[in-house]
């Protein structure tokens, strides 16, 4: 990896951190995940799920389950004491199915038993009589006025949200026009640890929940409403999380475990198996996208017209925000005079879809980058040159009217990946051939292709959402040393946030001994670990709290211009005092709620300063394709990204590589197969994800062009590489095969089919 703008990385920055505190434990298999939790007299919870995507429940018989020895409880919708429905943005999803089930796998009843096998047998003994309906599974059909209304109380039928973007000339024309229709399959987050948690009833009538989640306080609110308890009696502590990528923003087993614990008076543990996990969380929205690009003969974009339809599945989840992202970022990192964009999120009887890394921008990027390649071909231009000619820069105006007011180095990123040396031709080694050692390819039909992709992503929550984080920082003397503790509710989901919080405290307070306390609801909200926001917002909160602590220390030293280093108060000329001597028995503690600059809702024409910050990444993909067999090997995936400031350079590498891996998966292998509303491949045997053998070398260029509006100048980095990697890989396959390839993931038959069989 190479880094640019070293000055911005070192001046006034965050000091290097020791190894991640959870790193050694995870490598050795000793880290305690939420599925490892245990309590005395613990019961096991299990869930009965609907086998049908759309049906009416006529009868639920629980007697057979209750007669099984060891079964302590069988609960249904009638046992929900409080609010019957929940949801991130719309409370439209039942805690347990009411009279109608709207997707295969919807929870119908829950069981608590003294052994997990007993709980499973009890679930199988519950009798449910269904009246089965024809499911609504086509997203375009769902928008039609004559489609069955899946939520009759929704005033806009099966439309969850429609976002219109209108800018420039309403009736533009251009001498060169290209159109394309694209589709994106349903991708799973494929995290390591399935949903799990432990609920423990408390003496005050409340409940303590230890759970793997992304957003403790939004879980707390929804659980409290369902249990009809005040929030202070629903206490959540973050348990070990085995990855998230958006799938843990929505509730899964949280309310169910708490209901069973309060009903039985015993701790209840729930752990999903891998198959159940596929039904227990949201996925990436499948999409259909139609684009029309108009340009001058010189290659300047004149207009973009687009229609994007996102299948939200049975319940809303975060569909409204995903639709807004797809619309507002839907023309990509390009300057366009006129934009006519319509984006829709729809209800169907397919599995619910919500947050996943890239959050609406992934689907749009595949379409607009495919269009840029199509336009370059029609113009006879180099695809990189076309992108460079139209790239946004600092000061550019987005289709929403928002001005990009920090670095937007799209040109530089593209040039960096374009100018990388090309990898050498494949050697006579089967391991370097498409298909690998399966011995299917010996190079006879192998063609190399090169493709490019560049993407744009917003950072943080948008459209006027009150996005903030809370941090408490405490400085005291313990055993003769200054010690700092940092407390937030921010979820560590594998991204390294625990390390970053400690780095910030060490840097700001000049103290080596820093403890990051477990995240829980005993402190104010830190928001969700999503939208690439935690380093920005929780990092900002920790820094702000440290600044208050530091100011008080310097006040004690009677030298407000001094600084803290190595446990001392120092100036350029001398050591003023030792922190230990200054504090004595005194404890300095400050709690801060920190907000980034405000955003605003979009108006009826899609205009407004909806986003906090923009982030950019570019990829060059080199692939070898056996055009006769349809096999693909990604030979190299070069990436360049602006991160504002590399707070932890090694972690930056990992984020870019991990995001690119998920983009590779979407490009050539990952898709949940849904037929007539039913999932056909709910396992990692049939749902394929990239392994180490699938990941190519990744030359990286990390730019550090500080954002003046952000703490330390940083820019969220987790999502952009997921966005641009997919279109780059597909573009490379197109270059090798000459096929249009308008759908991801690309399958072997898409490469080998002829016009007669297509």
XYZ file of C-alpha atoms in Angstrom:
758
model
C 0.000 0.000 0.000
C 1.197 3.507 -0.764
C -0.033 6.626 0.974
C -0.347 10.119 -0.389
C -0.396 13.441 1.423
C 1.772 12.290 4.313
C 1.579 15.790 5.806
C -2.113 15.442 6.614
C -1.462 12.089 8.243
C 1.151 13.274 10.702
C 0.294 16.830 11.663
C -1.836 17.025 14.805
C -2.891 13.448 14.332
C -3.803 10.443 16.368
C -0.889 8.436 17.691
C -0.203 4.861 16.744
C -2.020 2.282 18.801
C -0.838 -1.074 20.085
C -2.442 -4.212 18.710
C -6.212 -4.456 18.818
C -7.304 -5.580 22.283
C -9.564 -8.248 20.758
C -7.094 -9.288 18.066
C -5.120 -12.030 19.810
C -8.257 -13.554 21.324
C -9.967 -13.747 17.945
C -6.941 -15.204 16.213
C -6.621 -17.901 18.903
C -10.345 -18.663 18.973
C -10.694 -17.463 22.549
C -12.839 -14.367 21.983
C -16.249 -14.578 23.691
C -18.996 -14.005 21.150
C -22.624 -13.553 22.131
C -23.302 -17.199 21.273
C -20.826 -18.179 24.025
C -22.879 -16.578 26.813
C -24.053 -18.766 29.689
C -26.059 -18.380 32.897
C -27.125 -20.708 35.692
C -30.559 -22.301 35.165
C -30.548 -20.938 31.638
C -33.283 -21.943 29.214
C -32.981 -22.144 25.446
C -35.235 -20.248 23.099
C -36.353 -21.334 19.642
C -38.596 -19.860 16.966
C -41.358 -21.314 14.807
C -41.306 -19.671 11.385
C -43.801 -19.594 8.558
C -43.100 -21.942 5.633
C -45.208 -19.704 3.377
C -44.396 -16.271 1.926
C -48.020 -15.092 2.098
C -50.793 -16.701 4.133
C -53.464 -16.107 6.738
C -53.093 -17.857 10.097
C -56.372 -19.619 10.871
C -55.286 -21.572 13.957
C -52.257 -22.012 16.220
C -52.244 -25.065 18.477
C -49.596 -25.032 21.209
C -50.869 -27.884 23.394
C -48.608 -30.513 21.881
C -45.550 -28.388 22.508
C -46.488 -27.587 26.106
C -46.908 -31.295 26.922
C -43.264 -32.041 26.081
C -41.222 -32.440 29.315
C -38.734 -29.627 29.758
C -40.785 -27.017 27.888
C -41.342 -23.916 30.042
C -43.184 -21.572 27.669
C -44.796 -21.297 24.254
C -45.695 -17.718 23.322
C -47.568 -16.186 20.391
C -48.679 -12.710 19.304
C -51.323 -12.558 22.047
C -48.534 -12.710 24.641
C -46.945 -9.452 23.450
C -47.879 -7.080 26.277
C -46.950 -3.803 24.640
C -46.670 -2.513 21.094
C -47.275 -5.385 18.704
C -45.137 -4.061 15.859
C -41.642 -2.668 15.463
C -39.406 -1.167 12.804
C -36.440 1.148 12.310
C -38.402 3.811 10.426
C -41.937 2.395 10.175
C -43.380 0.155 12.887
C -44.908 -2.246 10.352
C -43.373 -5.601 11.370
C -45.109 -7.839 13.941
C -43.149 -9.028 16.961
C -44.806 -12.369 16.229
C -47.107 -12.896 13.261
C -50.631 -11.641 13.784
C -53.289 -12.894 11.397
C -51.104 -12.726 8.261
C -47.569 -13.855 7.430
C -45.888 -11.839 4.675
C -42.644 -13.710 4.025
C -41.220 -17.188 4.333
C -39.507 -17.401 7.711
C -41.664 -14.847 9.543
C -41.710 -15.676 13.302
C -45.039 -17.156 14.409
C -44.333 -18.537 17.900
C -41.441 -18.842 20.348
C -40.507 -21.565 22.806
C -38.336 -21.808 25.921
C -37.068 -25.195 27.079
C -34.327 -26.623 29.262
C -32.336 -27.988 26.321
C -31.910 -26.711 22.749
C -33.050 -30.031 21.250
C -36.143 -29.974 23.439
C -36.882 -26.463 22.245
C -36.571 -27.589 18.627
C -38.904 -30.543 19.212
C -41.414 -28.215 20.841
C -41.322 -25.898 17.834
C -42.011 -28.868 15.562
C -44.980 -29.853 17.744
C -46.801 -26.523 17.323
C -49.707 -26.901 14.901
C -50.516 -24.012 12.579
C -53.293 -23.972 10.001
C -52.694 -21.548 7.124
C -54.820 -20.192 4.314
C -52.192 -19.770 1.619
C -52.327 -16.861 -0.864
C -50.525 -16.174 -4.120
C -47.458 -14.123 -3.131
C -46.533 -10.786 -4.676
C -42.926 -11.336 -5.676
C -42.220 -9.096 -8.675
C -41.131 -5.596 -7.648
C -42.509 -3.901 -10.758
C -45.828 -5.727 -10.486
C -46.064 -4.694 -6.832
C -46.174 -1.029 -7.905
C -49.176 -1.545 -10.167
C -52.527 -0.209 -8.901
C -54.144 -3.651 -9.266
C -51.486 -5.441 -7.173
C -52.530 -6.979 -3.872
C -51.914 -4.454 -1.084
C -49.616 -6.197 1.383
C -50.073 -3.456 3.985
C -53.628 -2.141 3.445
C -53.079 0.736 5.883
C -50.201 2.089 3.753
C -51.597 5.085 1.866
C -49.277 4.598 -1.121
C -50.121 0.944 -1.697
C -47.025 -1.213 -2.006
C -44.768 1.810 -2.491
C -42.711 2.379 0.647
C -41.137 5.559 -0.727
C -40.737 7.407 -4.001
C -37.837 9.886 -4.257
C -37.783 12.315 -7.175
C -34.629 14.188 -8.190
C -35.177 17.017 -10.669
C -32.433 19.413 -11.687
C -31.594 21.406 -14.801
C -33.516 21.387 -18.061
C -36.731 19.345 -17.724
C -36.605 18.322 -21.415
C -32.908 18.036 -22.298
C -31.590 16.614 -25.544
C -28.155 15.420 -26.577
C -26.551 14.205 -29.808
C -25.285 10.969 -28.262
C -27.634 8.825 -26.175
C -27.218 5.396 -24.582
C -29.807 3.443 -22.602
C -29.519 0.350 -20.487
C -31.540 -1.833 -18.154
C -29.747 -3.448 -15.242
C -30.559 -5.715 -12.340
C -28.871 -6.581 -9.052
C -29.536 -9.768 -7.115
C -30.231 -10.156 -3.399
C -26.963 -10.278 -1.439
C -26.505 -11.523 2.111
C -24.215 -9.827 4.631
C -22.724 -13.267 5.379
C -21.349 -12.295 8.770
C -19.409 -14.761 10.876
C -21.609 -15.062 13.976
C -25.344 -15.797 13.622
C -27.861 -13.855 15.696
C -27.619 -14.614 19.400
C -28.126 -13.175 22.850
C -28.952 -13.847 26.485
C -31.876 -12.231 28.324
C -31.826 -12.257 32.137
C -34.896 -11.224 34.181
C -34.121 -8.663 36.867
C -35.441 -8.185 40.404
C -36.954 -4.798 39.497
C -39.261 -6.393 36.933
C -37.018 -5.395 34.080
C -34.613 -7.362 31.944
C -30.905 -7.335 31.116
C -30.060 -8.310 27.555
C -26.563 -9.205 26.385
C -26.684 -9.170 22.620
C -24.752 -8.832 19.380
C -26.210 -5.760 17.714
C -25.298 -2.574 15.842
C -27.404 -0.046 17.743
C -28.027 -0.592 21.441
C -30.397 2.312 22.029
C -32.707 1.749 19.081
C -32.973 -1.883 20.197
C -33.729 -0.708 23.735
C -36.518 1.587 22.533
C -38.221 -1.082 20.451
C -37.871 -3.779 23.115
C -39.248 -1.508 25.854
C -42.265 -0.617 23.717
C -42.974 -4.298 23.017
C -42.609 -5.316 26.677
C -44.534 -2.273 27.944
C -41.640 -1.353 30.213
C -39.886 1.980 30.770
C -36.560 2.124 28.884
C -34.568 2.242 32.114
C -35.841 -1.263 32.941
C -34.548 -2.654 29.646
C -30.773 -2.657 29.974
C -28.616 -3.738 27.040
C -24.940 -4.640 27.009
C -23.052 -5.328 23.810
C -21.847 -8.914 23.622
C -19.148 -10.119 21.243
C -20.179 -9.415 17.647
C -19.059 -11.616 14.781
C -19.548 -9.091 11.974
C -22.630 -7.114 10.998
C -22.473 -5.131 7.700
C -25.978 -3.740 8.318
C -27.800 -6.984 9.115
C -27.893 -6.336 12.874
C -29.577 -2.927 12.670
C -33.020 -4.540 12.744
C -34.306 -6.622 15.637
C -34.059 -10.401 15.358
C -34.264 -12.390 18.613
C -34.045 -9.449 21.035
C -37.716 -9.088 21.952
C -38.337 -12.842 21.796
C -35.592 -13.669 24.301
C -36.774 -10.939 26.658
C -40.416 -12.091 26.446
C -39.422 -15.652 27.292
C -37.150 -14.556 30.158
C -39.831 -12.396 31.764
C -42.494 -15.065 31.278
C -40.424 -17.896 32.783
C -38.434 -15.891 35.325
C -35.252 -17.551 34.058
C -32.382 -16.488 31.794
C -33.092 -17.390 28.174
C -30.471 -17.796 25.462
C -31.306 -17.736 21.763
C -28.822 -18.685 19.051
C -29.801 -18.995 15.394
C -28.288 -21.670 13.220
C -26.927 -20.596 9.848
C -30.075 -21.530 7.926
C -32.301 -19.681 10.393
C -29.981 -16.684 10.183
C -30.781 -16.337 6.477
C -34.429 -15.871 7.489
C -33.667 -13.899 10.643
C -32.105 -10.777 9.158
C -32.529 -8.366 6.272
C -30.508 -8.538 3.046
C -29.329 -6.173 0.307
C -32.210 -4.888 -1.818
C -32.488 -6.496 -5.243
C -32.923 -3.781 -7.842
C -34.007 -3.053 -11.380
C -32.569 0.067 -12.915
C -33.201 1.768 -16.235
C -30.796 4.534 -17.268
C -30.518 6.923 -20.160
C -27.383 9.034 -20.563
C -27.110 11.898 -23.004
C -23.767 13.453 -23.925
C -22.083 15.710 -26.424
C -19.952 14.202 -29.175
C -16.932 15.342 -27.176
C -18.071 13.232 -24.224
C -19.536 15.849 -21.852
C -22.552 14.563 -19.958
C -25.688 16.583 -20.686
C -28.389 14.658 -18.868
C -29.251 11.463 -17.004
C -32.725 9.972 -16.802
C -33.172 6.999 -14.509
C -35.778 4.805 -12.870
C -34.638 2.694 -9.932
C -36.862 0.114 -8.242
C -35.645 -1.516 -5.015
C -37.388 -4.600 -3.626
C -37.788 -3.981 0.104
C -39.509 -7.283 0.759
C -42.272 -7.779 3.291
C -41.436 -4.943 5.708
C -39.951 -1.470 5.444
C -36.807 -1.771 7.600
C -34.502 0.986 6.285
C -35.905 0.983 2.744
C -36.831 4.672 2.852
C -33.212 5.685 3.504
C -31.829 3.175 0.994
C -34.095 4.633 -1.690
C -32.893 8.156 -0.875
C -29.255 7.080 -1.167
C -29.858 5.348 -4.492
C -31.556 8.487 -5.809
C -29.227 11.175 -4.470
C -26.082 9.253 -5.477
C -27.643 7.742 -8.571
C -25.666 9.618 -11.237
C -22.347 8.849 -9.585
C -19.326 11.113 -9.054
C -19.984 13.021 -12.275
C -21.068 16.544 -13.180
C -24.368 16.418 -15.065
C -26.340 19.457 -16.204
C -29.803 17.875 -15.989
C -31.055 14.941 -13.919
C -34.476 13.298 -13.987
C -34.386 10.513 -11.403
C -37.169 8.423 -9.855
C -36.353 5.851 -7.191
C -38.924 3.552 -5.595
C -38.844 1.172 -2.654
C -41.611 -1.425 -2.729
C -43.257 -4.022 -0.531
C -43.312 -7.620 -1.815
C -43.617 -11.055 -0.225
C -39.888 -11.619 -0.635
C -37.550 -11.638 2.401
C -37.233 -8.198 4.071
C -34.326 -6.102 2.860
C -32.587 -3.267 4.640
C -29.104 -2.076 5.488
C -26.038 -3.604 3.894
C -22.609 -2.124 3.276
C -23.026 0.448 0.513
C -26.712 1.061 1.321
C -28.382 1.885 -2.017
C -25.238 3.259 -3.643
C -24.086 -0.238 -4.657
C -27.055 -0.900 -6.913
C -26.928 2.537 -8.523
C -23.160 2.371 -9.101
C -23.395 -0.871 -11.052
C -25.883 0.803 -13.390
C -24.256 4.210 -13.873
C -20.765 2.759 -14.292
C -22.100 0.279 -16.856
C -23.631 3.253 -18.631
C -20.321 5.115 -18.654
C -18.654 2.134 -20.328
C -21.511 1.911 -22.834
C -21.228 5.622 -23.582
C -17.443 5.407 -23.974
C -17.876 2.576 -26.456
C -20.403 4.554 -28.497
C -18.168 7.632 -28.491
C -15.046 5.633 -29.286
C -13.396 7.013 -26.132
C -11.222 5.406 -23.511
C -13.534 4.633 -20.553
C -11.156 6.261 -18.061
C -10.855 9.409 -20.166
C -14.644 9.720 -20.298
C -14.816 9.474 -16.537
C -12.005 11.981 -16.067
C -13.738 14.428 -18.383
C -16.907 14.400 -16.275
C -15.533 13.820 -12.754
C -16.760 15.924 -9.861
C -14.282 17.917 -7.810
C -14.371 20.094 -4.729
C -16.934 22.799 -5.458
C -19.051 20.644 -7.779
C -22.811 20.739 -7.331
C -24.650 17.453 -6.894
C -28.052 16.813 -8.546
C -29.627 17.629 -5.152
C -28.080 21.114 -5.272
C -25.619 20.246 -2.501
C -22.094 21.557 -3.080
C -19.178 19.219 -2.370
C -17.209 21.332 0.105
C -14.213 19.104 0.783
C -11.789 17.091 -1.312
C -13.311 15.060 -4.154
C -10.234 13.608 -5.864
C -12.059 11.452 -8.414
C -9.600 12.293 -11.192
C -6.613 11.483 -9.008
C -8.103 8.176 -7.863
C -8.827 7.079 -11.422
C -5.348 8.001 -12.608
C -3.749 6.131 -9.730
C -5.480 2.845 -10.550
C -5.108 3.339 -14.310
C -1.351 3.879 -14.042
C -0.648 0.818 -11.923
C 1.629 -1.737 -13.627
C -0.349 -4.577 -15.173
C -0.002 -8.035 -13.600
C 1.926 -10.553 -15.713
C 0.137 -13.139 -17.866
C -0.990 -16.310 -16.132
C 1.705 -18.944 -15.783
C 1.206 -22.593 -16.731
C -0.092 -23.261 -13.239
C -3.634 -24.504 -12.749
C -3.898 -22.497 -9.554
C -3.675 -19.337 -11.653
C -6.322 -20.423 -14.161
C -10.096 -19.821 -14.011
C -11.494 -22.845 -12.214
C -8.250 -23.451 -10.347
C -7.057 -27.000 -9.697
C -10.396 -28.472 -10.803
C -8.442 -29.041 -14.040
C -11.248 -27.673 -16.214
C -9.170 -24.966 -17.897
C -5.722 -25.216 -19.440
C -5.713 -21.762 -20.996
C -7.097 -22.583 -24.424
C -10.164 -20.344 -24.101
C -8.820 -17.870 -21.543
C -9.049 -14.167 -22.385
C -7.853 -11.311 -20.166
C -9.972 -8.220 -19.575
C -9.462 -4.908 -17.744
C -12.243 -2.767 -16.302
C -12.701 0.324 -14.148
C -15.204 1.530 -11.603
C -15.483 4.639 -9.442
C -18.138 5.340 -6.858
C -19.495 7.894 -4.437
C -20.993 7.295 -0.993
C -22.441 9.517 1.681
C -21.078 9.219 5.228
C -23.375 9.319 8.252
C -27.130 9.575 8.515
C -28.845 12.028 6.225
C -31.934 14.134 5.538
C -32.105 16.002 8.843
C -31.693 12.960 11.106
C -30.450 14.020 14.545
C -27.189 12.110 14.276
C -25.004 12.257 17.379
C -22.895 10.207 19.741
C -22.324 10.340 23.492
C -18.962 9.787 25.172
C -17.877 9.840 28.807
C -14.169 10.238 29.570
C -12.785 9.862 33.077
C -9.246 10.678 34.230
C -7.978 9.583 37.635
C -4.905 8.255 39.420
C -4.789 4.496 40.028
C -1.794 2.816 41.700
C 0.284 5.917 41.170
C -0.446 6.198 37.434
C -2.814 8.404 35.455
C -5.567 6.208 33.979
C -8.273 7.104 31.473
C -11.547 5.259 30.919
C -13.740 5.834 27.873
C -17.398 4.867 27.883
C -19.699 4.948 24.858
C -22.583 2.874 23.536
C -20.890 2.461 20.160
C -20.982 -1.101 18.865
C -17.662 -2.709 18.021
C -18.629 -5.011 15.150
C -15.125 -5.869 13.990
C -14.199 -2.510 12.449
C -11.658 -1.582 15.156
C -13.591 1.181 16.914
C -12.390 0.067 20.356
C -8.819 0.615 19.223
C -9.628 4.020 17.766
C -11.309 5.293 20.942
C -8.228 4.362 22.940
C -5.953 6.032 20.346
C -7.887 9.278 20.593
C -7.783 9.307 24.389
C -4.036 8.607 24.438
C -3.374 11.349 21.931
C -5.582 14.020 23.484
C -4.677 13.334 27.120
C -1.108 12.081 26.851
C -1.876 9.042 29.006
C -0.771 5.499 28.146
C -3.209 3.542 30.322
C -6.605 3.773 28.609
C -9.520 1.415 29.181
C -12.506 1.329 26.834
C -15.474 0.191 28.925
C -18.070 -2.254 27.571
C -20.711 -0.598 25.424
C -24.123 -0.524 27.081
C -27.226 1.596 27.598
C -25.994 3.061 30.891
C -24.728 5.957 28.786
C -26.451 7.957 26.060
C -26.769 6.724 22.501
C -23.864 6.496 20.084
C -26.106 5.736 17.137
C -25.621 2.798 14.830
C -22.385 1.197 13.717
C -23.347 1.756 10.105
C -23.125 4.395 7.368
C -19.327 4.585 7.912
C -20.130 7.005 10.736
C -18.657 5.733 14.009
C -15.085 6.996 13.559
C -16.535 10.374 12.594
C -19.272 10.732 15.205
C -18.131 8.645 18.166
C -14.540 9.626 17.437
C -15.711 13.239 17.531
C -17.535 12.665 20.813
C -14.529 11.029 22.473
C -12.271 13.849 21.313
C -14.714 16.493 22.567
C -14.956 14.820 25.988
C -11.159 14.533 26.145
C -10.839 18.226 25.341
C -13.025 19.081 28.329
C -10.980 16.820 30.602
C -7.746 18.301 29.289
C -8.962 21.852 29.800
C -9.723 21.071 33.441
C -6.275 19.540 33.951
C -4.618 22.614 32.429
C -6.764 24.814 34.650
C -5.406 22.945 37.667
C -1.909 23.538 36.306
C -2.771 27.214 35.822
C -1.357 27.016 32.309
C -4.131 26.798 29.669
C -1.604 27.027 26.804
C 0.260 23.884 27.870
C -0.343 20.376 26.519
C -0.418 16.844 27.915
C 2.317 14.397 26.979
C 3.591 11.197 28.594
C 1.594 11.772 31.772
C 2.845 15.321 32.199
C 1.762 18.890 31.569
C 4.382 20.393 29.272
C 5.191 23.469 27.237
C 7.769 23.843 24.499
C 10.308 24.874 27.141
C 9.640 22.812 30.240
C 7.647 20.249 32.192
C 5.038 22.167 34.175
C 3.715 19.376 36.352
C 3.055 15.678 36.646
C -0.610 14.699 36.086
C -0.418 12.391 39.092
C 0.675 15.262 41.339
C -1.930 17.627 39.958
C -4.847 15.228 40.389
C -4.076 13.545 43.682
C -7.428 12.021 44.695
C -9.381 14.213 42.294
C -11.336 12.556 39.482
C -12.071 14.512 36.312
C -14.978 13.230 34.264
C -16.956 14.745 31.396
C -19.819 13.416 29.295
C -20.413 14.995 25.903
C -23.079 14.673 23.229
C -21.376 15.493 19.938
C -23.087 16.281 16.635
C -21.711 16.844 13.183
C -23.026 19.732 11.116
C -26.749 19.440 10.373
C -28.312 18.018 7.231
C -31.769 18.753 5.820
C -34.620 16.780 4.271
C -35.026 16.609 0.519
C -37.817 18.754 -0.885
C -40.414 17.574 -3.437
C -37.860 17.941 -6.247
C -35.100 16.114 -4.394
C -33.204 19.276 -3.539
C -31.413 19.897 -0.251
C -28.162 19.460 1.674
C -29.055 15.913 2.603
C -25.613 14.479 3.371
C -22.843 15.179 5.880
C -19.870 14.087 3.813
C -19.023 12.317 0.564
C -16.441 9.579 0.135
C -14.873 8.237 -3.063
C -13.056 5.108 -4.223
C -11.909 3.753 -7.581
C -10.969 0.249 -8.719
C -9.189 -1.317 -11.648
C -9.987 -4.991 -12.106
C -7.953 -7.425 -14.172
C -9.684 -10.732 -14.888
C -9.014 -13.921 -16.814
C -12.125 -15.493 -18.322
C -12.519 -18.852 -19.966
C -15.033 -17.694 -22.548
C -15.973 -21.276 -23.481
C -16.726 -22.463 -19.956
C -17.834 -19.174 -18.392
C -15.267 -19.364 -15.586
C -13.812 -16.156 -14.129
C -10.668 -15.515 -12.112
C -10.046 -12.027 -10.749
C -6.296 -11.646 -11.244
C -5.850 -8.268 -9.541
C -8.068 -5.639 -7.950
C -6.265 -2.321 -7.539
C -7.965 0.311 -5.411
C -7.407 3.987 -4.662
C -9.421 5.759 -1.978
C -9.390 9.064 -0.128
C -9.793 8.468 3.607
C -9.292 12.051 4.775
C -6.941 10.787 7.445
C -5.741 7.256 8.093
C -6.434 7.087 11.814
C -5.116 3.537 11.930
C -3.357 2.731 8.628
C -3.390 -1.026 9.065
C -7.099 -1.015 9.822
C -7.659 1.163 6.748
C -6.085 -1.549 4.599
C -8.350 -4.157 6.141
C -11.484 -2.098 5.567
C -10.654 -1.513 1.902
C -9.793 -5.157 1.323
C -12.891 -6.401 3.143
C -15.226 -4.048 1.314
C -13.684 -5.012 -2.017
C -14.178 -8.693 -1.190
C -17.910 -8.129 -0.719
C -18.022 -6.251 -4.016
C -16.252 -9.165 -5.710
C -18.793 -11.540 -4.203
C -21.699 -9.536 -5.620
C -20.000 -9.369 -9.016
C -19.464 -13.078 -9.615
C -20.971 -15.366 -6.971
C -23.210 -14.061 -4.165
C -26.985 -14.215 -4.552
C -29.866 -15.420 -2.418
C -32.028 -17.426 -4.811
C -35.684 -16.572 -4.213
C -38.305 -18.441 -6.247
C -41.988 -17.640 -5.723
C -41.045 -15.933 -2.460
C -39.106 -18.922 -1.100
C -35.366 -18.950 -0.384
C -33.671 -21.873 -2.116
C -30.112 -21.579 -0.791
C -30.038 -20.644 2.931
C -26.569 -22.050 3.647
C -22.950 -21.358 2.832
C -22.936 -24.625 0.890
C -25.228 -23.098 -1.726
C -24.784 -19.377 -1.065
C -21.215 -18.785 -2.188
C -18.919 -16.171 -0.659
C -15.326 -15.337 -1.617
C -12.594 -17.195 0.223
C -8.891 -16.407 0.430
C -8.434 -18.386 -2.775
C -10.859 -16.099 -4.611
C -9.290 -12.846 -3.454
C -6.614 -11.464 -5.773
C -3.649 -9.242 -4.888
C -4.860 -5.732 -4.064
C -2.422 -2.873 -4.711
C -3.726 0.075 -2.672
C -3.285 3.829 -2.827
C -4.643 5.645 0.209
C -5.026 9.400 -0.155
C -5.293 11.546 2.961
C -6.953 14.777 1.879
C -8.342 16.145 5.113
C -11.997 17.133 5.353
C -11.939 20.456 7.235
C -15.397 19.780 8.690
C -14.574 16.386 10.238
C -12.687 15.376 13.397
C -9.000 15.026 12.482
C -10.064 15.530 8.855
C -11.134 11.890 8.611
C -13.536 10.455 6.049
C -15.601 7.293 6.462
C -13.981 4.399 4.604
C -15.921 1.177 5.196
C -18.392 1.357 2.313
C -16.855 3.022 -0.793
C -14.664 0.042 -1.806
C -17.735 -2.208 -1.823
C -19.422 0.139 -4.266
C -16.854 0.545 -7.052
C -15.349 -2.954 -7.011
C -18.435 -4.677 -8.463
C -18.752 -2.589 -11.663
C -14.989 -2.702 -12.212
C -14.965 -6.508 -12.175
C -18.008 -6.768 -14.438
C -16.478 -4.224 -16.831
C -13.361 -6.384 -17.026
C -15.455 -9.468 -17.794
C -17.265 -7.506 -20.515
C -13.918 -6.491 -21.985
C -12.800 -10.117 -22.076
C -16.015 -11.581 -23.469
C -17.722 -8.847 -25.467
C -20.964 -9.669 -23.617
C -23.331 -6.901 -22.437
C -23.645 -8.377 -18.895
C -26.391 -6.226 -17.409
C -26.999 -8.299 -14.285
C -24.999 -9.186 -11.181
C -23.856 -11.598 -10.073
C -22.460 -12.725 -13.425
C -22.996 -16.459 -13.838
C -21.167 -18.821 -16.216
C -24.241 -19.106 -18.448
C -24.291 -15.313 -18.907
C -20.836 -15.601 -20.462
C -21.383 -18.714 -22.574
C -24.921 -18.179 -23.828
C -25.342 -17.206 -27.469
C -27.878 -14.762 -28.888
C -30.066 -17.733 -29.843
C -30.111 -19.115 -26.298
C -30.142 -15.794 -24.397
